[in-house]
Coordinates of C-alpha atoms and ligand atoms in Angstrom, one line a residue:
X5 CA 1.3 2.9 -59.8
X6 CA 1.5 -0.9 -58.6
X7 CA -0.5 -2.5 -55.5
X8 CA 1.1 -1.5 -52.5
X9 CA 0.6 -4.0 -49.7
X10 CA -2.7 -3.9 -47.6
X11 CA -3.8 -1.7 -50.2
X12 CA -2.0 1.3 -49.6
X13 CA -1.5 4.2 -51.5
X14 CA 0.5 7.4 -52.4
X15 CA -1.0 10.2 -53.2
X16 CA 1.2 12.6 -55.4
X17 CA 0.1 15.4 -53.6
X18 CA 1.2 13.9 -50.1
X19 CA 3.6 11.1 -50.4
X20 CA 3.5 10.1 -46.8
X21 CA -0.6 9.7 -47.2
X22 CA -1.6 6.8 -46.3
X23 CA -5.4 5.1 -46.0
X24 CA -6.6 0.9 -45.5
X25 CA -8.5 0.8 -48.5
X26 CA -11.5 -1.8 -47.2
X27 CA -13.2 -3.8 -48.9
X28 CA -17.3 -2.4 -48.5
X29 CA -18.8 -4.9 -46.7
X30 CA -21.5 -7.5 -48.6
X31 CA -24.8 -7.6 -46.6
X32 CA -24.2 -10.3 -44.5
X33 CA -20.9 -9.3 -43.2
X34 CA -22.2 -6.2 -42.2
X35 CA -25.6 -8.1 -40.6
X36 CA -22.4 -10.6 -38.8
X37 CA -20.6 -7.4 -37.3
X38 CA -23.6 -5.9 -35.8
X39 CA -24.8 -9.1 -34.5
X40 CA -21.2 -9.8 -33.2
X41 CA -21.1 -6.2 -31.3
X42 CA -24.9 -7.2 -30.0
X43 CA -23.5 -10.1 -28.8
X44 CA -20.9 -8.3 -27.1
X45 CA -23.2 -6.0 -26.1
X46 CA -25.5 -8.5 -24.5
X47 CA -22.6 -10.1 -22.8
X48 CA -21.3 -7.1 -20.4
X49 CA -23.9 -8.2 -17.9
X50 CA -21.7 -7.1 -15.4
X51 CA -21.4 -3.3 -16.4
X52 CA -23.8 -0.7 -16.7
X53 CA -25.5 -0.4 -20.3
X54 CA -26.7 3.2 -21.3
X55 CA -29.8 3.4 -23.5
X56 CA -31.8 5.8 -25.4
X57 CA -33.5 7.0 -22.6
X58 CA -30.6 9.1 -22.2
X59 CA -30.1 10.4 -25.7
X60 CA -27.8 13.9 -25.4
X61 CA -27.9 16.1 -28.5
X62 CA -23.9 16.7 -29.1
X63 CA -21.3 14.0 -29.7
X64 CA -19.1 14.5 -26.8
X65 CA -22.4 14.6 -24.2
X66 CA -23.8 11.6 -25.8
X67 CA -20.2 9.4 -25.8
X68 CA -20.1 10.9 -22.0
X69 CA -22.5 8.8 -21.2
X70 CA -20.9 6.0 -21.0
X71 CA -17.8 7.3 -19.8
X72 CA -16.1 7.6 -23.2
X73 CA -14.8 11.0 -24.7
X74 CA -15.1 11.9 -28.8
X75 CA -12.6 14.3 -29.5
X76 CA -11.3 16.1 -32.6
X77 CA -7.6 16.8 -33.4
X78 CA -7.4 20.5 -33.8
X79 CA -4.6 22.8 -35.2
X80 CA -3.9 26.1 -33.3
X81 CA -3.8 28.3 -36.6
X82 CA -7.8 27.5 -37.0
X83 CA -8.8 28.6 -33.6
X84 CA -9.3 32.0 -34.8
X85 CA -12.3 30.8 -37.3
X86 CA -15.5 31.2 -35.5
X87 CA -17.3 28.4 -36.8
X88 CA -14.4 25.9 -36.8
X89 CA -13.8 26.9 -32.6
X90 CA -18.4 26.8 -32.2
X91 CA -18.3 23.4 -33.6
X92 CA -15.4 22.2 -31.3
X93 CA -16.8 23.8 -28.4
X94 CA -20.3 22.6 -28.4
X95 CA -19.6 18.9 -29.9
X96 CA -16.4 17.6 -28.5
X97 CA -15.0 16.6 -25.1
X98 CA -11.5 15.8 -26.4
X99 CA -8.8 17.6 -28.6
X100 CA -5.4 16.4 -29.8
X101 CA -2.7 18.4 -31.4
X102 CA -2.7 17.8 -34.9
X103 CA 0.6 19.1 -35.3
X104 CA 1.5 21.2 -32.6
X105 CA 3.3 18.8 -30.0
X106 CA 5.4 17.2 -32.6
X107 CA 8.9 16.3 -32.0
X108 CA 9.9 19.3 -35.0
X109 CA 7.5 21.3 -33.0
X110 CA 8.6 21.5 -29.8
X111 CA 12.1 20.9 -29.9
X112 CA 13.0 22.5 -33.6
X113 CA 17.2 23.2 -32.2
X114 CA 18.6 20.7 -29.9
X115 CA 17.7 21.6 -25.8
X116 CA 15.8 24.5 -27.4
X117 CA 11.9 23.7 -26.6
X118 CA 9.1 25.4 -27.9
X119 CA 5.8 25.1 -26.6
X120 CA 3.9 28.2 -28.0
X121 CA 1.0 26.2 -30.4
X122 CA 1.4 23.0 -28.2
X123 CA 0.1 24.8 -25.1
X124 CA -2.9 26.9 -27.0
X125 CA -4.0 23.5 -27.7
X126 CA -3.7 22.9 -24.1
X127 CA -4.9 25.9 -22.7
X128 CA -8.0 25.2 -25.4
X129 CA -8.6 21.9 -24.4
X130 CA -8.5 22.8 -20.5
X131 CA -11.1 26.4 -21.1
X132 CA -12.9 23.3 -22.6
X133 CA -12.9 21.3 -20.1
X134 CA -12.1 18.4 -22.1
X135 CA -9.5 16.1 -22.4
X136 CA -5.9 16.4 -24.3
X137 CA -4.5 13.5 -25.6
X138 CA -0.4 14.2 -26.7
X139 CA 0.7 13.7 -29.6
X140 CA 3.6 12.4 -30.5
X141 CA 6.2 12.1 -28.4
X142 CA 8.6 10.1 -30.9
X143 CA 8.0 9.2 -34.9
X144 CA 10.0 8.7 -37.6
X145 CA 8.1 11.9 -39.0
X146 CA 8.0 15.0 -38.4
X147 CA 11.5 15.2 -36.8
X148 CA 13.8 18.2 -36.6
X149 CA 16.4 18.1 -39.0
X150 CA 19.0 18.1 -36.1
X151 CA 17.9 15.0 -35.1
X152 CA 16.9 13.4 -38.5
X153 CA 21.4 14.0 -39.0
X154 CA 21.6 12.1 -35.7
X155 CA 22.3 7.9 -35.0
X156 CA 23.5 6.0 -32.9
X157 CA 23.7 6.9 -29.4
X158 CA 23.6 10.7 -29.9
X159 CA 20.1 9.9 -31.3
X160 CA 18.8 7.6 -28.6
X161 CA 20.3 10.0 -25.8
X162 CA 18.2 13.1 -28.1
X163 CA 15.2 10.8 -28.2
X164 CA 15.0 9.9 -24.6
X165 CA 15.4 13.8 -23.0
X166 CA 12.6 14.8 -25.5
X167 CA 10.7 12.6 -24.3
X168 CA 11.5 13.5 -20.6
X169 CA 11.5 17.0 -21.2
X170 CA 7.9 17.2 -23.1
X171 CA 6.1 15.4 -20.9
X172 CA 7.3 16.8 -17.7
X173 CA 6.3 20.3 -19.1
X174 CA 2.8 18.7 -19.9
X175 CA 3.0 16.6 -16.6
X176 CA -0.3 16.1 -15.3
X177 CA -2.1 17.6 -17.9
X178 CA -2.0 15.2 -20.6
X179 CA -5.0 12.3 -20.6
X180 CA -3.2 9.9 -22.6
X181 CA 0.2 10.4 -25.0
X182 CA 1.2 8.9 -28.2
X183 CA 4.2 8.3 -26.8
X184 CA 5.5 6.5 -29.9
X185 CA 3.8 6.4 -33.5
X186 CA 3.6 4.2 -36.4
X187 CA 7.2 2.0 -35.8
X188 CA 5.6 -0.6 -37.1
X189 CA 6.3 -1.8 -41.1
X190 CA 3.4 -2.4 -43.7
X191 CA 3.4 -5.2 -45.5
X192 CA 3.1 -9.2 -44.2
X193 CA 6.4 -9.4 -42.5
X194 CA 5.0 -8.0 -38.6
X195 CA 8.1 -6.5 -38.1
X196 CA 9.3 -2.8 -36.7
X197 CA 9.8 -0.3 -39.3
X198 CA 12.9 0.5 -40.2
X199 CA 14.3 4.2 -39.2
X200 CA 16.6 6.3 -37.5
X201 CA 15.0 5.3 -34.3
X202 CA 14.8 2.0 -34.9
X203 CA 18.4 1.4 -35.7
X204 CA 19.2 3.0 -32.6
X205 CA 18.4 -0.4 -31.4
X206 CA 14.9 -2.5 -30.6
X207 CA 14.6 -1.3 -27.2
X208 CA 14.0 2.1 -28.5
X209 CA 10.1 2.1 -27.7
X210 CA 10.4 0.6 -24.2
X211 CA 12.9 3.0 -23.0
X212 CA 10.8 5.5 -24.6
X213 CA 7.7 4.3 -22.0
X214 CA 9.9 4.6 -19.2
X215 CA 11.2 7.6 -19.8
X216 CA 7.2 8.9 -20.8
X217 CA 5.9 6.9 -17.4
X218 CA 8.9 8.7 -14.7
X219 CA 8.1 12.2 -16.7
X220 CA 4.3 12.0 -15.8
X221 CA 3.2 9.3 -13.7
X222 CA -0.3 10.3 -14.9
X223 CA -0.5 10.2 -17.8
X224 CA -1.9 6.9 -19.7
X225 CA 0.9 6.1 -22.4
X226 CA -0.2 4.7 -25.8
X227 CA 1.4 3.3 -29.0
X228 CA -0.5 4.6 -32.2
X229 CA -0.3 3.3 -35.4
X230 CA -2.5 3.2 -38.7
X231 CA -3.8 0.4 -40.8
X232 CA -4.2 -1.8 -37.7
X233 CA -8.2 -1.8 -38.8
X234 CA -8.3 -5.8 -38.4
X235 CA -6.6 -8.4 -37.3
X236 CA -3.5 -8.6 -39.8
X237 CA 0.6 -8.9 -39.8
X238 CA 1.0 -5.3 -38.8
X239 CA -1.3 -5.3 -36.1
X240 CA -0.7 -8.9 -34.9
X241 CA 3.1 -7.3 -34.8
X242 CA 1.9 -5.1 -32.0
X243 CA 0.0 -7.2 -30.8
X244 CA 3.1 -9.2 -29.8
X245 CA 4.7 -6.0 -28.5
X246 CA 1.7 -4.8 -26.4
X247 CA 1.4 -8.7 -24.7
X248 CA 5.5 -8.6 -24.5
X249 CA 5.7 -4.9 -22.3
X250 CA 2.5 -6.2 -19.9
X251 CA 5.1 -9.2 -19.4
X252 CA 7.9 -7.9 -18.3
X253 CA 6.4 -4.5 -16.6
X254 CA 7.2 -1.8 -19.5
X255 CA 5.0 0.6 -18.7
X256 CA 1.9 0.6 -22.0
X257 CA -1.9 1.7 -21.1
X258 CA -3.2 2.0 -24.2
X259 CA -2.8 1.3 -27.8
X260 CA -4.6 3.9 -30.7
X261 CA -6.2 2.7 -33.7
X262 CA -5.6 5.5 -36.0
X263 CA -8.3 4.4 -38.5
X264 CA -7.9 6.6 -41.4
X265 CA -10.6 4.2 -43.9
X266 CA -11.9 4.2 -47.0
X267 CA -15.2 3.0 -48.4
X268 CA -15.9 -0.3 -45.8
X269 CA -14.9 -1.5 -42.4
X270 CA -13.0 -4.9 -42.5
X271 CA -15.3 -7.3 -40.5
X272 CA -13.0 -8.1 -37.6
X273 CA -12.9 -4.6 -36.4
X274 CA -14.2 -5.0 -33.4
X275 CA -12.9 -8.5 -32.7
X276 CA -9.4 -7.0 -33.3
X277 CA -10.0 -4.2 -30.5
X278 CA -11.1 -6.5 -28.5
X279 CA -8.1 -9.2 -28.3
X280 CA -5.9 -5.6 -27.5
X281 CA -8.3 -4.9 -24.9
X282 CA -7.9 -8.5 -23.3
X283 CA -4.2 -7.9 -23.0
X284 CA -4.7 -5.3 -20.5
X285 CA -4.8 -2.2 -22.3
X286 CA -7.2 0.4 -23.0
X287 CA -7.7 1.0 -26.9
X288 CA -8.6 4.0 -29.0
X289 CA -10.1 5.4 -32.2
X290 CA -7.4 8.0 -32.8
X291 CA -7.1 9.6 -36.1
X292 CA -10.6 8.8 -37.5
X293 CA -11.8 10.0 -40.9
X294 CA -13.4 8.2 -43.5
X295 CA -13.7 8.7 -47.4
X296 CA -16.8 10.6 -48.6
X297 CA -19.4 8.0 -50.7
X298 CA -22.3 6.2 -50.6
X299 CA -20.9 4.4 -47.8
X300 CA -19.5 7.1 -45.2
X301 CA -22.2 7.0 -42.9
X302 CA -22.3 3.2 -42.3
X303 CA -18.5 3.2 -41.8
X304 CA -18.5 5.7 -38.8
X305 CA -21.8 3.8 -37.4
X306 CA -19.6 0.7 -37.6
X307 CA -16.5 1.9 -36.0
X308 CA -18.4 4.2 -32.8
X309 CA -20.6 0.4 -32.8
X310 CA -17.6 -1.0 -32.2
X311 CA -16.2 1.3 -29.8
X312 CA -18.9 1.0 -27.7
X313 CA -19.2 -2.9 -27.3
X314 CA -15.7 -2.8 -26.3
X315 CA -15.4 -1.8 -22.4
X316 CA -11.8 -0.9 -22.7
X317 CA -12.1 1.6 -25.9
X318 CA -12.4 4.5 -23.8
X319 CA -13.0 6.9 -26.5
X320 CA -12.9 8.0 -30.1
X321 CA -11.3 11.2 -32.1
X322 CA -11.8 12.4 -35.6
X323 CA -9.0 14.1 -36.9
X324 CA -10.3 17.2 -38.2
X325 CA -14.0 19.1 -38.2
X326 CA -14.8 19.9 -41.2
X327 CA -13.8 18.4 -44.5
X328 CA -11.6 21.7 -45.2
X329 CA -9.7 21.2 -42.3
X330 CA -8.7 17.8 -43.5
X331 CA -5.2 16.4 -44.5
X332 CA -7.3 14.2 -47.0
X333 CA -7.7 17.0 -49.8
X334 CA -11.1 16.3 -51.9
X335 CA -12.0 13.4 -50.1
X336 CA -14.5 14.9 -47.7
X337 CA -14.2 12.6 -45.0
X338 CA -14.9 14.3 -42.0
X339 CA -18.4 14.7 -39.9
X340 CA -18.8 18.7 -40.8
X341 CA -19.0 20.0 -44.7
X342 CA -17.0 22.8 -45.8
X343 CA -19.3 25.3 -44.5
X344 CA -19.9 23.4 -41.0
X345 CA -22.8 21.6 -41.8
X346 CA -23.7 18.1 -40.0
X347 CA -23.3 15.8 -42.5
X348 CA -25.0 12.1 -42.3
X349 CA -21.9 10.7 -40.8
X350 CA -22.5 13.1 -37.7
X351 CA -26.0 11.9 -37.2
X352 CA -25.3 7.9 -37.6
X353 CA -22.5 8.7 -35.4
X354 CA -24.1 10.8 -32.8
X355 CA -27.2 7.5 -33.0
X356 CA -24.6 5.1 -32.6
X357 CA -23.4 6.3 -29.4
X358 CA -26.8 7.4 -28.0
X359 CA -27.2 3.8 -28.7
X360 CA -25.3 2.7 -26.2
X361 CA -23.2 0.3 -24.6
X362 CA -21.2 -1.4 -21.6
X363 CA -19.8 1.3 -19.8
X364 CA -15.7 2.1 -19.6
X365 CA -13.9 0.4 -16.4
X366 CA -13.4 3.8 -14.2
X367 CA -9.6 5.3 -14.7
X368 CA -6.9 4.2 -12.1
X369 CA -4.1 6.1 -11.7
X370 CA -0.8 4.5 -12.4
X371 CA 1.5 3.4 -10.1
X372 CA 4.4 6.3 -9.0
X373 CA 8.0 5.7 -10.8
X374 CA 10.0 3.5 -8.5
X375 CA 12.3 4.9 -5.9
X376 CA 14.8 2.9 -4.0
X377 CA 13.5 2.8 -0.1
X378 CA 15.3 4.9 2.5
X379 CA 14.4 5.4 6.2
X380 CA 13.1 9.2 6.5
X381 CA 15.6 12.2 7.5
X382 CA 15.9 13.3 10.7
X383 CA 15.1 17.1 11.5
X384 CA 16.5 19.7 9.2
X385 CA 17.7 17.4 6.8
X386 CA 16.8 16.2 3.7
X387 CA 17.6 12.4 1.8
X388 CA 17.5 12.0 -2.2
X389 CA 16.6 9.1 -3.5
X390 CA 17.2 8.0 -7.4
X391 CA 15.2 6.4 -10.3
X392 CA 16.6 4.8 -13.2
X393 CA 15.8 4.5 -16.6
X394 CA 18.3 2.7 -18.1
X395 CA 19.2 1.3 -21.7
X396 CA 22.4 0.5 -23.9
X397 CA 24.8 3.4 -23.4
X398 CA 22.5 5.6 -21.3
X399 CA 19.8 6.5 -18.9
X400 CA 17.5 8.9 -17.3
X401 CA 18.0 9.7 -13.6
X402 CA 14.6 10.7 -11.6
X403 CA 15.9 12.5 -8.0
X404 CA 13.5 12.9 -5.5
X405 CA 14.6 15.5 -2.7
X406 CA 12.8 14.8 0.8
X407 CA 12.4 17.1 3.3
X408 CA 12.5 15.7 7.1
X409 CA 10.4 16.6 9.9
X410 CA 11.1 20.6 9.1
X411 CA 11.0 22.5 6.1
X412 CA 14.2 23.0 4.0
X413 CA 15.2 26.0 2.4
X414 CA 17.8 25.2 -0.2
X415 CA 19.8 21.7 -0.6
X416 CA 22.5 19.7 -2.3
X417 CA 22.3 16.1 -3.5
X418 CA 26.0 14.6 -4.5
X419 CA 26.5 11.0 -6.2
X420 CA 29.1 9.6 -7.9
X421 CA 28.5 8.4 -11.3
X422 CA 30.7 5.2 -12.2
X423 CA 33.5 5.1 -14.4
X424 CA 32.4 5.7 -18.3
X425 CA 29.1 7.8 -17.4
X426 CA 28.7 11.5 -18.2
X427 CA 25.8 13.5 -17.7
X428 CA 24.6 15.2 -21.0
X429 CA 21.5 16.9 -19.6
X430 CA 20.0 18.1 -16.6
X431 CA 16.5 20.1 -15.1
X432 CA 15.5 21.1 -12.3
X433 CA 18.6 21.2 -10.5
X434 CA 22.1 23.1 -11.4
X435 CA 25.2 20.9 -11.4
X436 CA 28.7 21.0 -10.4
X437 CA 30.8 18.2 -12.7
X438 CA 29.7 15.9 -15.3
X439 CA 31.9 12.8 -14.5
X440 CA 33.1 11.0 -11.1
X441 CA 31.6 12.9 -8.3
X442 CA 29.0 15.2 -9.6
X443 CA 26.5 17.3 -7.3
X444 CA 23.2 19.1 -8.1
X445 CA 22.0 22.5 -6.4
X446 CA 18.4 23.0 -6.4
X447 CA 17.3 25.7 -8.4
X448 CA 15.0 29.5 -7.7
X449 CA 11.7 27.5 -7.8
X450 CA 12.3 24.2 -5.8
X451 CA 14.6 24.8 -2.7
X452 CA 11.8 25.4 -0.2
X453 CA 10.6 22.1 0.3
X454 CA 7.4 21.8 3.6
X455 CA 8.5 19.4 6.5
X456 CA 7.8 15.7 5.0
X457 CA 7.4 17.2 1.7
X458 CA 9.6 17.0 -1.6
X459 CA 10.1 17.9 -5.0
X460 CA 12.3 16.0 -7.9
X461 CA 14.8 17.2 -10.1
X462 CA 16.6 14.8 -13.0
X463 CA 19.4 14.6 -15.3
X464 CA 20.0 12.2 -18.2
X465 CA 23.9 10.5 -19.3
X466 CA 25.6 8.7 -20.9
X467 CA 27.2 4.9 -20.2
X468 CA 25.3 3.5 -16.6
X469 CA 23.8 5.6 -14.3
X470 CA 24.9 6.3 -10.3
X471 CA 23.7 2.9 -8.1
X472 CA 24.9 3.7 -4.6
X473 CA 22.1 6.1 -2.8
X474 CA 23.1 9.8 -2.9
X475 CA 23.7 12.1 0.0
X476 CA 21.3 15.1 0.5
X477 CA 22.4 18.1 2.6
X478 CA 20.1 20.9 3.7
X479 CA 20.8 24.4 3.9
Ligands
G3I19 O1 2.8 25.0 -41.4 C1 3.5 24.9 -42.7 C2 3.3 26.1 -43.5 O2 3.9 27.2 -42.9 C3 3.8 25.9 -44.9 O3 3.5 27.0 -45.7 C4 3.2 24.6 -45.5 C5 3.8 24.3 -46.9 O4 3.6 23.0 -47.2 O5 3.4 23.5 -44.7 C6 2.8 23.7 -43.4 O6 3.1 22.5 -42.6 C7 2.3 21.4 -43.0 C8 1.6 20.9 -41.7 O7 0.9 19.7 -41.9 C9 0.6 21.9 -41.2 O8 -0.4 22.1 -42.1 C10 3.3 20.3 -43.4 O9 3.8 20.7 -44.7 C11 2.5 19.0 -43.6 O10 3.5 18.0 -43.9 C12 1.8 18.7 -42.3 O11 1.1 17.5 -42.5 C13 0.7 16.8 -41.4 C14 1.1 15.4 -41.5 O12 0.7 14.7 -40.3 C15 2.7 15.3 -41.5 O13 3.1 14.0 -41.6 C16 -0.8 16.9 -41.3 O14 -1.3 18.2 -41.0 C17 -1.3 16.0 -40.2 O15 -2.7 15.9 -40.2 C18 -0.7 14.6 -40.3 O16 -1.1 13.8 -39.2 C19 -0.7 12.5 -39.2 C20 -0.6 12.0 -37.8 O17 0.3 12.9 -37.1 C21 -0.1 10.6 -37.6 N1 -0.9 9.7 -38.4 C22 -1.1 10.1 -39.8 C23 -1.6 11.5 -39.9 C24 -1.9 11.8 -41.3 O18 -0.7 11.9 -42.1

């Protein structure tokens, strides 16, 4: 097999495997990246430092400390195995689906959703108490084969709702979604990916934000990509992206570092999390594992080292527990041994963040989706307001029903849609027409809304979406 670029292979059991292969680092690189992240260290004068004096005994305690989480991506089908569910429960304070909230996953026949595996992980995560980071909301993986047949519009309209429509039945319970994954190409050239997604046109990934930010105001929304490890083309690429969305307002909170690494830890690690963190974002270790050698320990020291020296990298996830449970076959590179043993790598890890470090800025939430300003309804009545999420050839529609100065039991929102649009999907509500003057009848569980309260249905179409402010009537 020839050199792939940044070192990548195929393995001919998986062809889609992909791991930085890294240099190990001589001596006095590694001496320079520890001194760099004491430096760094040193510098966070401003922010609380946690020390040894505090040393907690598991690796989600110890990260807690200073307000990070270490997490572990988990697969509903191992839950059952006693040792698999005692190591998660007593060492992490974070879970990700490994597979179970993927697009094929949740949405395997068009408007059919299934949400079975992706809510035991939940459900797991929340009996936990820990956080649940989504993932993914869109990736050129892992589709359905519906929507692998799809282009064009038809695809961006199919992206779009699954986006709405996963994270509004997650709403509020998700810490922090992938909301898109690895768009980016390998390789020198910095550029997107090519796929069905992407030819759907380059705005693909912010409309997918928007659509991610109006579903669940909450949540924090990250782009996640692999063999970003340094700075380098790919992850200078998004880089660009990341600094071009803070511009112009596209909603981005975080970007994950997927770090699936061989044998050594490119020097600039930490200096490459850091110039994301500088942009504004919060950064993450998201699909960590690292191949068994002489080496393995020092690797995962490195990476929770730099983790830690970076305020904004708010926490870390391995992506399996044991080495069994890893997509890597026979490359051991997890923190647990077949049989659930610590391994090395668990204690340099579990030192590392005992160690200490500046701690993570507290969370804000996010600001609410915007909604066009209307003087309140009078007595009885109720006034919708709309928000848009718009893009070439469609848009998302975010209704908010409010209740005046009494309680309404049942309403009715019309609009008219201008010429050329036609709604394709709607929840929430129940409509009458598709095209012209459309109206939407609020369904069993939202028509009692409390005096001054309100509740939001939405609906997603084709060409532009309504502009002139609906009518609401009560009753
Ligand atoms: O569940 C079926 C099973 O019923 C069937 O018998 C078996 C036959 O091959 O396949 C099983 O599904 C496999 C699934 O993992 C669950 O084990 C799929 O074939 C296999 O492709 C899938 O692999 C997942 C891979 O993403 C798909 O691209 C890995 O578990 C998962 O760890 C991996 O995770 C990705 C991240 O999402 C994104 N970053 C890279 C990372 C590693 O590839």
């Amino acid at each position: 097999m020839g050199a792939l670029p940044y070192g990548f292979f195929h393995s001919p059991k998986s062809p889609q495997r992909k791991v930085s292969v890294l240099m190990s680092i001589p001596r006095h690189g590694r001496s320079a990246l520890l001194a760099t992240a004491a430096v760094s260290v040193a510098l966070a004068a401003s922010v609380a430092v946690i020390g040894t004096a505090d040393a907690a005994s598991t690796l989600g305690a110890s990260a807690a400390q200073t307000g990070r989480y270490y997490g572990a991506a988990i697969a509903a089908g191992r839950l059952g195995d006693a040792t698999y569910t005692r190591i998660l429960t007593t060492e992490f304070n974070s879970v990700t689906p490994e597979n179970e909230m993927k697009w094929d996953a949740t949405e395997p026949s068009q408007g059919r959703f299934t949400y079975t595996n992706g809510d035991r992980i939940l459900n797991q995560g929340v009996a936990m108490g820990a956080k649940v980071r989504g993932h993914a909301l869109l990736w050129h993986q892992q589709q359905p084969s519906w929507a692998q047949s799809l282009s064009g519009t038809a695809l961006r309209n199919a992206a779009i709702n699954h986006v709405t429509q996963v994270a509004t039945h997650y709403k509020g319970k998700i810490y922090a979604w992938d909301v898109v994954n690895e768009a980016f190409a390998d390789g020198g050239s910095g550029a997107r990916r090519d796929s069905n997604l992407q030819r759907t046109g380059n705005d693909w990934i912010e409309a997918a934000f928007r659509a991610a930010r109006a579903a669940d105001p909450a949540a924090k929304l990250c782009y996640n990509d692999y063999n970003t490890d340094g700075v380098n083309a790919k992850s200078t690429g998004i880089y660009n992206m990341v600094r071009d969305f803070k511009s112009r307002g596209v909603p981005i909170d975080c970007v994950g570092f997927q770090s699936h690494l061989g044998t050594g830890l490119p020097g600039d690690y930490q200096a490459n999390l850091q110039r994301f963190a500088d942009l504004g974002v919060d950064v993450q270790i998201t699909e960590l594992d690292v191949a068994q050698g002489s080496n393995q320990a020092n690797v995962y020291a490195g990476v929770t080292r730099a983790c830690m020296a970076v305020s904004r990298c708010t926490g870390i996830t391995v992506w399996g527990i044991r080495d069994s449970d890893s997509w890597r076959t026979g490359e051991n590179p997890l923190l647990f041994d077949n049989s659930g043993n610590k391994k090395a790598a668990y204690t340099s890890v579990l030192n590392a963040l005992n160690a200490g470090g500046p701690t993570t800025p507290p969370t804000t939430s996010n600001p609410p989706p915007p909604t066009t300003s209307t003087p309140p309804p009078p007595t009885g009545a109720c006034a919708a307001t709309v928000s848009l999420n718009s893009w070439t050839g469609g848009y998302v529609a975010t209704v908010r029903v409010t209740a005046g100065q009494a309680a309404v039991s049942g309403w009715t929102v019309s609009l008219s849609l201008p010429s050329g649009s036609a709604i394709t999907g709607v929840w929430s509500a129940a409509n009458t027409g598709s095209t012209g003057a459309v109206s939407f009848r609020n369904v069993s569980y939202n028509g009692q809304i409390a005096a001054g309260g309100f509740t939001e249905f939405g609906f997603q179409g084709t060409g532009s979406g309504p502009t002139a402010t609906p009518t609401c009537a009560a009753g």
